[in-house]
Structures are given as C-alpha cells and as structure tokens.
Coordinates of C-alpha atoms in Angstrom, one line a residue:
X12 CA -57.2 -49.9 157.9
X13 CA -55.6 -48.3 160.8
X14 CA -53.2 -51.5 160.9
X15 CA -52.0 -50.9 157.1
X16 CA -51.2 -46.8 157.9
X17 CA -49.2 -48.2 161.2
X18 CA -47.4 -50.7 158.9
X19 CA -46.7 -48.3 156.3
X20 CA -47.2 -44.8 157.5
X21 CA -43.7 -43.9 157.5
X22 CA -43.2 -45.5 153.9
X23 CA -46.6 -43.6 152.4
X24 CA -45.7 -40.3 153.4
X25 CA -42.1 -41.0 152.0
X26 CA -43.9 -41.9 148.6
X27 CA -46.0 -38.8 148.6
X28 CA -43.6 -36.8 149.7
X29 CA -41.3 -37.6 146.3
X30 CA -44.3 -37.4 144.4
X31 CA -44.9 -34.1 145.0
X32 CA -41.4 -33.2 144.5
X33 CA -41.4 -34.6 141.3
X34 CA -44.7 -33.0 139.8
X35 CA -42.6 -29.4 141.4
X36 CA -39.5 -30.1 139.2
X37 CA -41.4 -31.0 136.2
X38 CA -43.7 -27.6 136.4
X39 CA -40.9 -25.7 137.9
X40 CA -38.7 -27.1 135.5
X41 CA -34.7 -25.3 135.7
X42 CA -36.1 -23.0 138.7
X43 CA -36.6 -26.1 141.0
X44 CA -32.8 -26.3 141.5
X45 CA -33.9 -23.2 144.8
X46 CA -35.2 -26.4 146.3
X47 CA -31.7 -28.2 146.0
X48 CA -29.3 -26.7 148.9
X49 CA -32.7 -28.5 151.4
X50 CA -32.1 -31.4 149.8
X51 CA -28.5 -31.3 149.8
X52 CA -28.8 -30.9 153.6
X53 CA -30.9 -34.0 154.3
X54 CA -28.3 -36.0 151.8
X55 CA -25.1 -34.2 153.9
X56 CA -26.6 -35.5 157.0
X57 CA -26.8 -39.1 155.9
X58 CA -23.4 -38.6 154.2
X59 CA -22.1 -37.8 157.6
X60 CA -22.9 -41.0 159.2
X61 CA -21.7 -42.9 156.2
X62 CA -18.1 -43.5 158.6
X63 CA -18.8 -44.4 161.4
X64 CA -21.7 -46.3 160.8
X65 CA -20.0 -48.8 158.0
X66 CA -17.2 -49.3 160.3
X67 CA -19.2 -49.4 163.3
X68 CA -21.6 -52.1 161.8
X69 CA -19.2 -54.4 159.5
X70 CA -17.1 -54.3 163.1
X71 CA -19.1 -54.9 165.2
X72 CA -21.1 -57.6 163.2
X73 CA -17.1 -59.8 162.1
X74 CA -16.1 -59.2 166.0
X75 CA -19.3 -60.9 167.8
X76 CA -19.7 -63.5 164.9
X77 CA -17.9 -65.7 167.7
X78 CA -16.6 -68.0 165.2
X79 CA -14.8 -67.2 161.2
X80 CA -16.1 -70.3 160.1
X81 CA -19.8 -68.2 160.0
X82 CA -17.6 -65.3 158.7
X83 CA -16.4 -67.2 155.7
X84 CA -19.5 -69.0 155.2
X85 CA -21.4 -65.5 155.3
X86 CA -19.1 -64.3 152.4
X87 CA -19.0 -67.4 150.5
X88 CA -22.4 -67.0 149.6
X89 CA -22.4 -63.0 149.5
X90 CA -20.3 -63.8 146.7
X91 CA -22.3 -66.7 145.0
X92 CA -25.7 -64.4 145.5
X93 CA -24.2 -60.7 143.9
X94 CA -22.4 -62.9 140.9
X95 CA -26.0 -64.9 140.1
X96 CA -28.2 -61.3 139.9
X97 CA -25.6 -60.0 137.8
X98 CA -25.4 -62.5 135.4
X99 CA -29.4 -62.7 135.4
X100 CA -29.9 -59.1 135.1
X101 CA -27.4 -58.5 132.6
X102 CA -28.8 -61.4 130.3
X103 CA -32.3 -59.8 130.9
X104 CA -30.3 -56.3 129.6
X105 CA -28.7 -58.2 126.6
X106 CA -32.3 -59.7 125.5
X107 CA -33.8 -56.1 125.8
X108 CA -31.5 -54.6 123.8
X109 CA -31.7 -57.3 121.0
X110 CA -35.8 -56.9 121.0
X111 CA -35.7 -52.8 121.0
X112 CA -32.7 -51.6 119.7
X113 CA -32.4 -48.0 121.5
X114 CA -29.8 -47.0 118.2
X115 CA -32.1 -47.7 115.7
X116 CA -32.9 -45.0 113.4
X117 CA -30.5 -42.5 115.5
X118 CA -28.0 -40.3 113.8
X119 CA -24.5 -39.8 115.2
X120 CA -24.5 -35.9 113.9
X121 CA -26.8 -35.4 116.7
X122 CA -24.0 -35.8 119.3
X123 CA -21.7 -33.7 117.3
X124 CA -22.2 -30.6 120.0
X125 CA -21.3 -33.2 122.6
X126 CA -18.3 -34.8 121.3
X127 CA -17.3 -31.1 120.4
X128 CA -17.2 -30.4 124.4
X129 CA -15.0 -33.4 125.1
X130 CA -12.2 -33.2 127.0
X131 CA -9.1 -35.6 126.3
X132 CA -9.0 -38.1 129.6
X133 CA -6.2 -40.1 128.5
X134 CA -3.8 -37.2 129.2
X135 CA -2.5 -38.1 132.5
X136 CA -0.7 -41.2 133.7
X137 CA -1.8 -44.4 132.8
X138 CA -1.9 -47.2 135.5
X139 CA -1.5 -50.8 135.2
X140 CA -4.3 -53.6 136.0
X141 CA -2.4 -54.7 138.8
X142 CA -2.2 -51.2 139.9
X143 CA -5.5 -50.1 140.0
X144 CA -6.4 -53.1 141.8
X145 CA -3.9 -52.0 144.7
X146 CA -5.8 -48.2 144.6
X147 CA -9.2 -49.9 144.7
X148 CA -9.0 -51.8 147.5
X149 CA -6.1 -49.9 149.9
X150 CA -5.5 -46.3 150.6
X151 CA -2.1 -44.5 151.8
X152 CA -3.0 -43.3 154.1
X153 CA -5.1 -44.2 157.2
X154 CA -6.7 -40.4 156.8
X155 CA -8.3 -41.4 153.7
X156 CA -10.5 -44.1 155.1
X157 CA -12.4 -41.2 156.7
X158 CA -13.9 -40.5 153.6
X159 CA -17.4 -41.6 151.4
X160 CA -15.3 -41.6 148.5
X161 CA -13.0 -44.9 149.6
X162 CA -15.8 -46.9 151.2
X163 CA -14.4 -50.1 149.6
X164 CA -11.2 -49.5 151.1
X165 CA -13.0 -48.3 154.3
X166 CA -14.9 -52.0 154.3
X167 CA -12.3 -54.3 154.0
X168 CA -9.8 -52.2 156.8
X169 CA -13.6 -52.7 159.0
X170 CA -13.6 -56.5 158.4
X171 CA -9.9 -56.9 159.4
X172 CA -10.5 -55.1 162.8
X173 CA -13.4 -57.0 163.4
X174 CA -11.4 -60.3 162.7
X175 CA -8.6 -59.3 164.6
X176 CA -10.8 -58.5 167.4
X177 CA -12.3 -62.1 167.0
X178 CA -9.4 -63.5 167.2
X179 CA -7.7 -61.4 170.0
X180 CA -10.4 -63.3 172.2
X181 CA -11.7 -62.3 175.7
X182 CA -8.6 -59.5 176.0
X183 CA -10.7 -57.7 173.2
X184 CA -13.8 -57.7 174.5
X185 CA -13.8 -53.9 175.4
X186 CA -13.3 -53.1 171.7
X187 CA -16.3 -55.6 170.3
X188 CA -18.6 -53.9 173.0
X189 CA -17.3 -50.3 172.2
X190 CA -18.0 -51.2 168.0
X191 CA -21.1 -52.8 169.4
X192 CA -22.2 -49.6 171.0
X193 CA -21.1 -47.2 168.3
X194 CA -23.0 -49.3 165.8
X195 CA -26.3 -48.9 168.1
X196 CA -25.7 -45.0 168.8
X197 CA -24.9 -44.4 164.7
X198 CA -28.3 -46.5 164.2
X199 CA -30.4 -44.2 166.9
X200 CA -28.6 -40.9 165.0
X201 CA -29.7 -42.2 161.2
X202 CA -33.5 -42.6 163.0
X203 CA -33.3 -38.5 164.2
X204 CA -32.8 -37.8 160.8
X205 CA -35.2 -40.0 158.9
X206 CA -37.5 -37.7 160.6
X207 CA -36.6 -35.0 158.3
X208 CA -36.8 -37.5 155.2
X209 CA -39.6 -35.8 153.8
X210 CA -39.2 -32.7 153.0
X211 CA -35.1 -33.4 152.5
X212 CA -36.3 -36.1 149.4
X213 CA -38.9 -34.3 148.3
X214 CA -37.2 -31.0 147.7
X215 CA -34.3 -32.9 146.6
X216 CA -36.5 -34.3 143.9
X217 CA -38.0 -31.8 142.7
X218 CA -34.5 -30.2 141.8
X219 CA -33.2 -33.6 140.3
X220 CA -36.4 -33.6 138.0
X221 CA -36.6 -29.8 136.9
X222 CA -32.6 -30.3 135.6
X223 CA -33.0 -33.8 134.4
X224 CA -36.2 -33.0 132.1
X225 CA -35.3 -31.7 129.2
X226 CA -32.4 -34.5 129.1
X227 CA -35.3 -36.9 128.8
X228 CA -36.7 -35.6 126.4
X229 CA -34.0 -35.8 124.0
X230 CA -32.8 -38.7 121.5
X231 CA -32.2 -40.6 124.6
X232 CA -36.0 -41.3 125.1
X233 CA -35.7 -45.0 123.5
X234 CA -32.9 -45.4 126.2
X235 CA -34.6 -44.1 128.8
X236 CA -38.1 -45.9 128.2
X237 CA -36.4 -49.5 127.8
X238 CA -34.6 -49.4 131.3
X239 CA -37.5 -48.6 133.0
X240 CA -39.0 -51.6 131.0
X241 CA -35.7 -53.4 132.3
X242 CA -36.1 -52.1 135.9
X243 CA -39.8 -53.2 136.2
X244 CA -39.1 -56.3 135.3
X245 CA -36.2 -56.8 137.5
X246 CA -37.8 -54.5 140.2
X247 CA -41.2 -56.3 140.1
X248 CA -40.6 -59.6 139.1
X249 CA -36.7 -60.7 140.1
X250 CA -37.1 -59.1 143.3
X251 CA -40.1 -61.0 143.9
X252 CA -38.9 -64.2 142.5
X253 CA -35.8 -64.0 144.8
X254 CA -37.8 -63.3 148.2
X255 CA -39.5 -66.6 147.5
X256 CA -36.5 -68.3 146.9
X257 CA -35.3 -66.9 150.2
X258 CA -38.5 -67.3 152.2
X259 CA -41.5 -69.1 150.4
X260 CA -44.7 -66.6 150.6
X261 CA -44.1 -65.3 153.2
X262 CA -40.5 -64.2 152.0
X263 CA -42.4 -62.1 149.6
X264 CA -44.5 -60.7 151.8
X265 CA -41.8 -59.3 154.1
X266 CA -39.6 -57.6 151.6
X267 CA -42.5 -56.2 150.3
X268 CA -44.0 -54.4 153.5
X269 CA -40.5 -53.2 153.9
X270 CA -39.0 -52.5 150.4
X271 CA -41.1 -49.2 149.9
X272 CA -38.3 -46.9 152.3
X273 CA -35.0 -48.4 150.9
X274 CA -36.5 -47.6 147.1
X275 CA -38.0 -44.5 147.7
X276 CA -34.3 -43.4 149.6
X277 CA -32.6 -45.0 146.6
X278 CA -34.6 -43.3 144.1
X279 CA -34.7 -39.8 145.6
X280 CA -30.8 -39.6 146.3
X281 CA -29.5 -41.6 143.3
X282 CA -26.9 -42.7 145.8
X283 CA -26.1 -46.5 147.0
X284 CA -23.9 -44.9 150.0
X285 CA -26.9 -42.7 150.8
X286 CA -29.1 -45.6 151.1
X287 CA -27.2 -47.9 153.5
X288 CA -28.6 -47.1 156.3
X289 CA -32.5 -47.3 155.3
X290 CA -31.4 -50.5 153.9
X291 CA -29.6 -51.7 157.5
X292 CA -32.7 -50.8 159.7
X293 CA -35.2 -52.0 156.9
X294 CA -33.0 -56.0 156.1
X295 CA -33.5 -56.0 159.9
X296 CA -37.5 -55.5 159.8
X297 CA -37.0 -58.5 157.1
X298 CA -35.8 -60.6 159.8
X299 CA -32.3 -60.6 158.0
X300 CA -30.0 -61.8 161.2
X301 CA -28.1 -58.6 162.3
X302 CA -24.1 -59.6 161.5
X303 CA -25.3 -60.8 158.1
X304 CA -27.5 -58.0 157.2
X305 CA -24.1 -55.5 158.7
X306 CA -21.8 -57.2 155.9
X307 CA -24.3 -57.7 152.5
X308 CA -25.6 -54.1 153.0
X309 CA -22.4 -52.4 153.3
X310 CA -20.7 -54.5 151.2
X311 CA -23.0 -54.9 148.2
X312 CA -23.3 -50.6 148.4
X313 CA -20.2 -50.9 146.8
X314 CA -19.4 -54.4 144.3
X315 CA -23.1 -55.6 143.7
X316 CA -25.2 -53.3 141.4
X317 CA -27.7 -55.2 139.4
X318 CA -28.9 -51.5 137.9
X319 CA -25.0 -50.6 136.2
X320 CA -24.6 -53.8 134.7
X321 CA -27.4 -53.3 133.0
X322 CA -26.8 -49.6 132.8
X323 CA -23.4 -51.0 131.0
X324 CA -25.2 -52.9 128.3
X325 CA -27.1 -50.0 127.7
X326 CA -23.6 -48.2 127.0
X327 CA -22.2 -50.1 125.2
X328 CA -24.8 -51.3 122.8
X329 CA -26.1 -48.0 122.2
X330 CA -22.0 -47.0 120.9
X331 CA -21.6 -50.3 119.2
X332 CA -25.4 -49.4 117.5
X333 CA -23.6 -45.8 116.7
X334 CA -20.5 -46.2 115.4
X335 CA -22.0 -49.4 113.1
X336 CA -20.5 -52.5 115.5
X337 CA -21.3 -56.2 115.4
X338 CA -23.7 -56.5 119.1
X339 CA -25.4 -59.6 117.3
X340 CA -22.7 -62.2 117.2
X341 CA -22.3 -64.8 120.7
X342 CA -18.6 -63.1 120.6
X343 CA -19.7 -60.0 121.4
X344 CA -22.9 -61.0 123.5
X345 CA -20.5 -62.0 125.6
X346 CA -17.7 -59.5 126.1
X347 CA -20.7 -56.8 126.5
X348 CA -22.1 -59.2 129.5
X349 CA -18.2 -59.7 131.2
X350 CA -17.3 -55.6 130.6
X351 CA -21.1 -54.9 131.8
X352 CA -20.3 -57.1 135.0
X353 CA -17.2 -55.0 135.5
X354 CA -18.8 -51.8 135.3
X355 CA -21.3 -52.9 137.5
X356 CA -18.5 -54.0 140.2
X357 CA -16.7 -50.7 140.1
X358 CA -19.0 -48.2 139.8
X359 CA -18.8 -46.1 142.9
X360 CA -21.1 -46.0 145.5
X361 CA -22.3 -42.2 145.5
X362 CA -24.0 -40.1 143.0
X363 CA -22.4 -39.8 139.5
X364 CA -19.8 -42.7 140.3
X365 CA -19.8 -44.3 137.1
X366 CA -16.7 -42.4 135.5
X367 CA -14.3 -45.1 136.2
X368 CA -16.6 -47.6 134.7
X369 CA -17.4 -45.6 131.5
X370 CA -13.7 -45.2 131.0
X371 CA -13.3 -48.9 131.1
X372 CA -16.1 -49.0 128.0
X373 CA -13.8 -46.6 125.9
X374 CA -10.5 -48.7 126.9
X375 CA -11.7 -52.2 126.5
X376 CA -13.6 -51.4 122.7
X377 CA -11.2 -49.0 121.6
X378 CA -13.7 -46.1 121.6
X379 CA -12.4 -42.5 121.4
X380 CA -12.3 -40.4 124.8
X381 CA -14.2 -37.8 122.5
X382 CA -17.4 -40.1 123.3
X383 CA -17.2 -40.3 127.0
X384 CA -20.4 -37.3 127.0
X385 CA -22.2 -39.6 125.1
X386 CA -22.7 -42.5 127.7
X387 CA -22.6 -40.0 130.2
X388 CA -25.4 -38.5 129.5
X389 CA -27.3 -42.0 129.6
X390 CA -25.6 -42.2 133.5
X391 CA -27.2 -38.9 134.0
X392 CA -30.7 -40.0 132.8
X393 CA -30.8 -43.4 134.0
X394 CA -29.3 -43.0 137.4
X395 CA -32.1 -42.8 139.9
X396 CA -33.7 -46.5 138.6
X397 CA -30.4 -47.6 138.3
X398 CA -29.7 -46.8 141.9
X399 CA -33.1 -48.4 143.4
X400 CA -32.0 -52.1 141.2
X401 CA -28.7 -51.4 142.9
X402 CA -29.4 -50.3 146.6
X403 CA -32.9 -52.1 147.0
X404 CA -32.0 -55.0 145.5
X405 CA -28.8 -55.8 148.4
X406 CA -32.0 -56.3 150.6
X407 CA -33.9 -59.0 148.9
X408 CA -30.2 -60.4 148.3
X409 CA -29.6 -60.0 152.5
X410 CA -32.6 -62.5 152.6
X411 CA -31.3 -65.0 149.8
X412 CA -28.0 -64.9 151.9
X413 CA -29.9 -65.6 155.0
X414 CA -31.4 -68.5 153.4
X415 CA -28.0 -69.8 152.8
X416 CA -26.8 -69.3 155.7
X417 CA -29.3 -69.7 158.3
X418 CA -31.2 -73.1 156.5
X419 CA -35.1 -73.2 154.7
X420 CA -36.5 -72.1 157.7
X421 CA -34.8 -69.1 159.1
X422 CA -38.0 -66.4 158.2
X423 CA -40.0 -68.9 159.9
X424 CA -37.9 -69.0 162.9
X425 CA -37.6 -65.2 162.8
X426 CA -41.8 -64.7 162.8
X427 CA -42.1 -67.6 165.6
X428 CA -39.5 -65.7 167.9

C-alpha cells in the first residue's frame, strides 16, 4: 500500500483535487467563475514556460541526436504514428455517428437565437491555399516566435537550429550544451510549479464546470454523451491497445502508472500547449528515450489530435443532420473523414483553438458563416475530453514511436538499465 501512494501520490491528489473542483462548479454553478483568476494563475505560469521550454527541448534533443539519419528516422515514423490514430479514431467517430445519430429528432428553430447573433467572418480578405500554408508554418518576424500562439512556427525555426547546430560540428558545441542546459533548468522550473497544481486545477475547474453547465444541458446532450462514449473508447481501449503494440504488457503497464498527470493536466486546462510539459516529464517516466520524447511531445501539441478529428465529425455530421445532408453515402463518409483530419491538424494548440478549423467546415461544404455558433458551441462543450484524446494520447504515441525507432525491445532495455 505505501508503495502504490509513492507511485501515485502526486497523480491521486491531482485527481481529487479536480474532483472537488468540479462538484464546486456544478453547486456553485455561474458564481464559480471567483475561483477562475487562481486558476488562470497556475495556467499563466505554465504558459510562461511554453518558449523556452519547446525551443529549449526540440534544440537541444535535434543538436545532440549526433547523427540526422536518427533525426529523419525519428520523424518518419512521427509521421506514420499521428496519420494511423487519426485515421482510426476518426473511423471510430464516423461509425458512432452512423449508430446514434446526435441530429435525430432536433429542430433547427432551436438555433435560431444563435444564428441571430452571428457575425459575418467572411468580411475581411480572403487568402489563398498556398498562402495560408506560408502563415502556418513561418512568421515575419522573428518577435513573433516568442509567442504560444505560433508554436508551429516556433517548432520548426527549433528543429533548424538544432540541425544547424548538428551540423556546425565540434565549433558548436557551446550552443548544444547551452540548449542542453536551458532545457534542464526550464524542466527543474515546470517541477516548482506543479507544486501548486492542485489548487491551480482544481479552482480552475470548478469555474470551467459552473459556466459550462447549463451548456450541457441543452439540445447538445446527444452530442455531448456520444463523445464521451467516443473518448472512452479511444481513451480506454486505443490507448491501451497502442501501449502493447509499443511494449507488450508491460507497455501497458507503464503508460498506465503514468497517464493519470498528463490527462488530469489535459482535462483541467483544455489546453494541448498547457500540457506539454506534464507530458515531457511523464513520456520520460515511460522510458520514452529523451530526444524522441523532446520532438513527438512538442510536435504532436500542435498537428496530431486524435480528440478534433473526431470533434470534426461530430461538426460536420451534426450540420449535415441539420440542414437535411446526405452523411450516409461512401462519398461523403469520406470527405467528412479527410476535412475531419484537417481540422484535427490545424486546430491550435491552446484553449478555444478550433476557429480556423471550424471555418474550414463552413468553406469546404458551403455552409453559411451564420452557423459558425452552432459548432462552436459543441467546441465549447466537448473541449476538455477532446483535449485529454489530444494531449494524452502524444504519450502512448511517444512509446509507439520509440518502438519504431528503438527495435521490440527498447521498454525492456529501459527497465533492465
């Protein structure tokens, strides 16, 4: 007994601490929100290290990689991982909706008052494909890396230094030992705060919940109740399924005594950014080798989230069930699985990111801007078990990547070390 509260100590009172948070909101209701600004001050703090930590890390972990032909076998299969849970867990989304139709019985004059309050989006200058490519992964400025907001951008100018800094050989080895360092000192600073973790979730749940309730308990129930059917499924038995494909039994057992932090951080701050570095310390506890657990976490924060693409089948069946659309036919099976795995790659990587990715619904099907409030309010409601599928699940995909990389027996290697 006194070994399980050592193992999971820190994890339990995370779990009792959002607990309690949420049986505040939900009895507090509206007035929980005086709880928020504590919250807000935990979530600030981690927001803080969000810069220097990502570029730290993804630095420091390309520039001691001591060879790019790990680098590029690394992000080979970071690519081939985050593509294969999409797919899987937007098919698992598509069957859902098929067998409990969130639409049915729903009528659209209850969304009147919300279309009534929607604002025209399309006003302002349109920009190309090719465009918005060049805006999501560059900036103008080198200013504008220093920011949350562009962490892509911020990610890929990381990986360059720390290839250039590779490559620069021995007259660079200053720089790899200075990103080396700063990448220690961020990890010591995120540990002085997790001590707070607590009482900054807990409060900050209690004030999500007492908003979010009545929101719930609207006509978006249906939508509500079958993702959280959709994320136990994917939460209990995907997750599971891929730690044994990454390490056996054992695999599963190791994710599992250290999944409870990274889900409990993803669930309390509905925020993928938030959780990166829970989910860096925790892929580490897993074994997960340091410069490949420094580029999947990080990386996946911000193109791999298993919870929007199924968030964005959700979307757009629950319009196309609306406004009296075809969702039945393979045609349209499969342009709401390819737009769904879109959304899911551009949603951004802090709360409420998932603008861009509804706008790309509206544009792609030809929907009014007039209904944007309507799948916003289903981002609203399904955002914090969206967030865990997305943030927890870059761990158990850190181990699958490991596997890859590393050979059958790198957990086995790690526990005999």
């Amino acid at each position: 007994m006194k070994s399980f509260w050592n193992n999971y100590k820190s994890s339990l009172i995370l779990l009792s601490a959002i607990i309690l948070g949420g049986i505040i909101g939900v009895f507090m209701g509206p007035e929980a929100v005086v709880f928020k600004p504590v919250g807000d001050l935990f979530l600030n703090l981690l927001f803080m290290t969000l810069v220097p930590l990502v570029f730290f890390s993804v630095t420091s972990a390309i520039s001691n990689m001591g060879e790019m032909k790990r680098l590029g076998k690394i992000l080979k299969n970071i690519v081939i991982v985050f593509a294969t849970t999409a797919i899987i867990s937007g098919i698992i989304a598509m069957i859902g909706v098929l067998i409990m139709n969130p639409t049915k019985g729903l009528n659209s004059d209850m969304f009147a008052s919300l279309m009534a309050t929607a604002t025209d989006h399309t006003s302002g200058e349109k920009v190309s494909l090719l465009q918005q490519l060049v805006n999501t992964v560059t900036v103008t400025d080198f200013k504008d890396l220093l920011s949350k907001s562009n962490m892509l951008q911020l990610i890929i100018f990381s990986i360059l230094v720390g290839i250039a800094t590779a490559m620069a050989g021995e007259i660079a080895k200053p720089i790899a030992n200075f990103v080396e360092a700063g990448a220690a000192v961020m990890m010591k600073i995120v540990n002085i705060i997790m001590y707070i973790a607590p009482i900054g979730l807990g409060c900050y749940f209690a004030s999500v919940i007492g908003e979010l309730g009545p929101q719930i308990l609207s006509g978006y129930a249906k939508v509500f109740i079958l993702y959280l059917i959709l994320t136990a499924i994917c939460y209990f038995g995907l997750f599971t399924l891929y730690a044994y494909v990454a390490g056996g039994k054992d695999g599963v057992k190791t994710f599992w005594k250290n999944a409870i932090a990274p889900t409990v951080t993803a669930l309390a701050t509905c925020s993928s950014a938030a959780s990166i570095p829970v989910n860096l310390d925790s892929t580490k506890k897993m074994g997960v080798p340091q410069d490949i657990a420094e580029t999947v976490i990080p990386l996946g924060a911000n193109i791999h989230k298993d919870g929007s693409v199924i968030g964005g089948v959700l979307k757009i069946t629950f319009l196309f069930g609306l406004f009296g659309k075809d969702m039945t036919s393979l045609s349209a099976i499969a342009s709401i699985l390819v737009v769904s795995f879109l959304v899911g790659a551009v949603m951004g990587a802090i709360p409420g990111g998932g603008m861009m990715g509804e706008m790309l619904i509206l544009s792609v099907y030809g929907f009014s801007p007039e209904v944007l409030p309507i799948i916003a309010v289903i981002s609203t409601i399904i955002d914090a078990p969206a967030t865990v599928l997305n943030s927890t699940g870059n761990t158990v995909c850190s181990m699958v990547v490991s596997r890859l990389v590393e050979g059958k027996d790198w957990l086995k290697n790690k526990i005999n070390n």
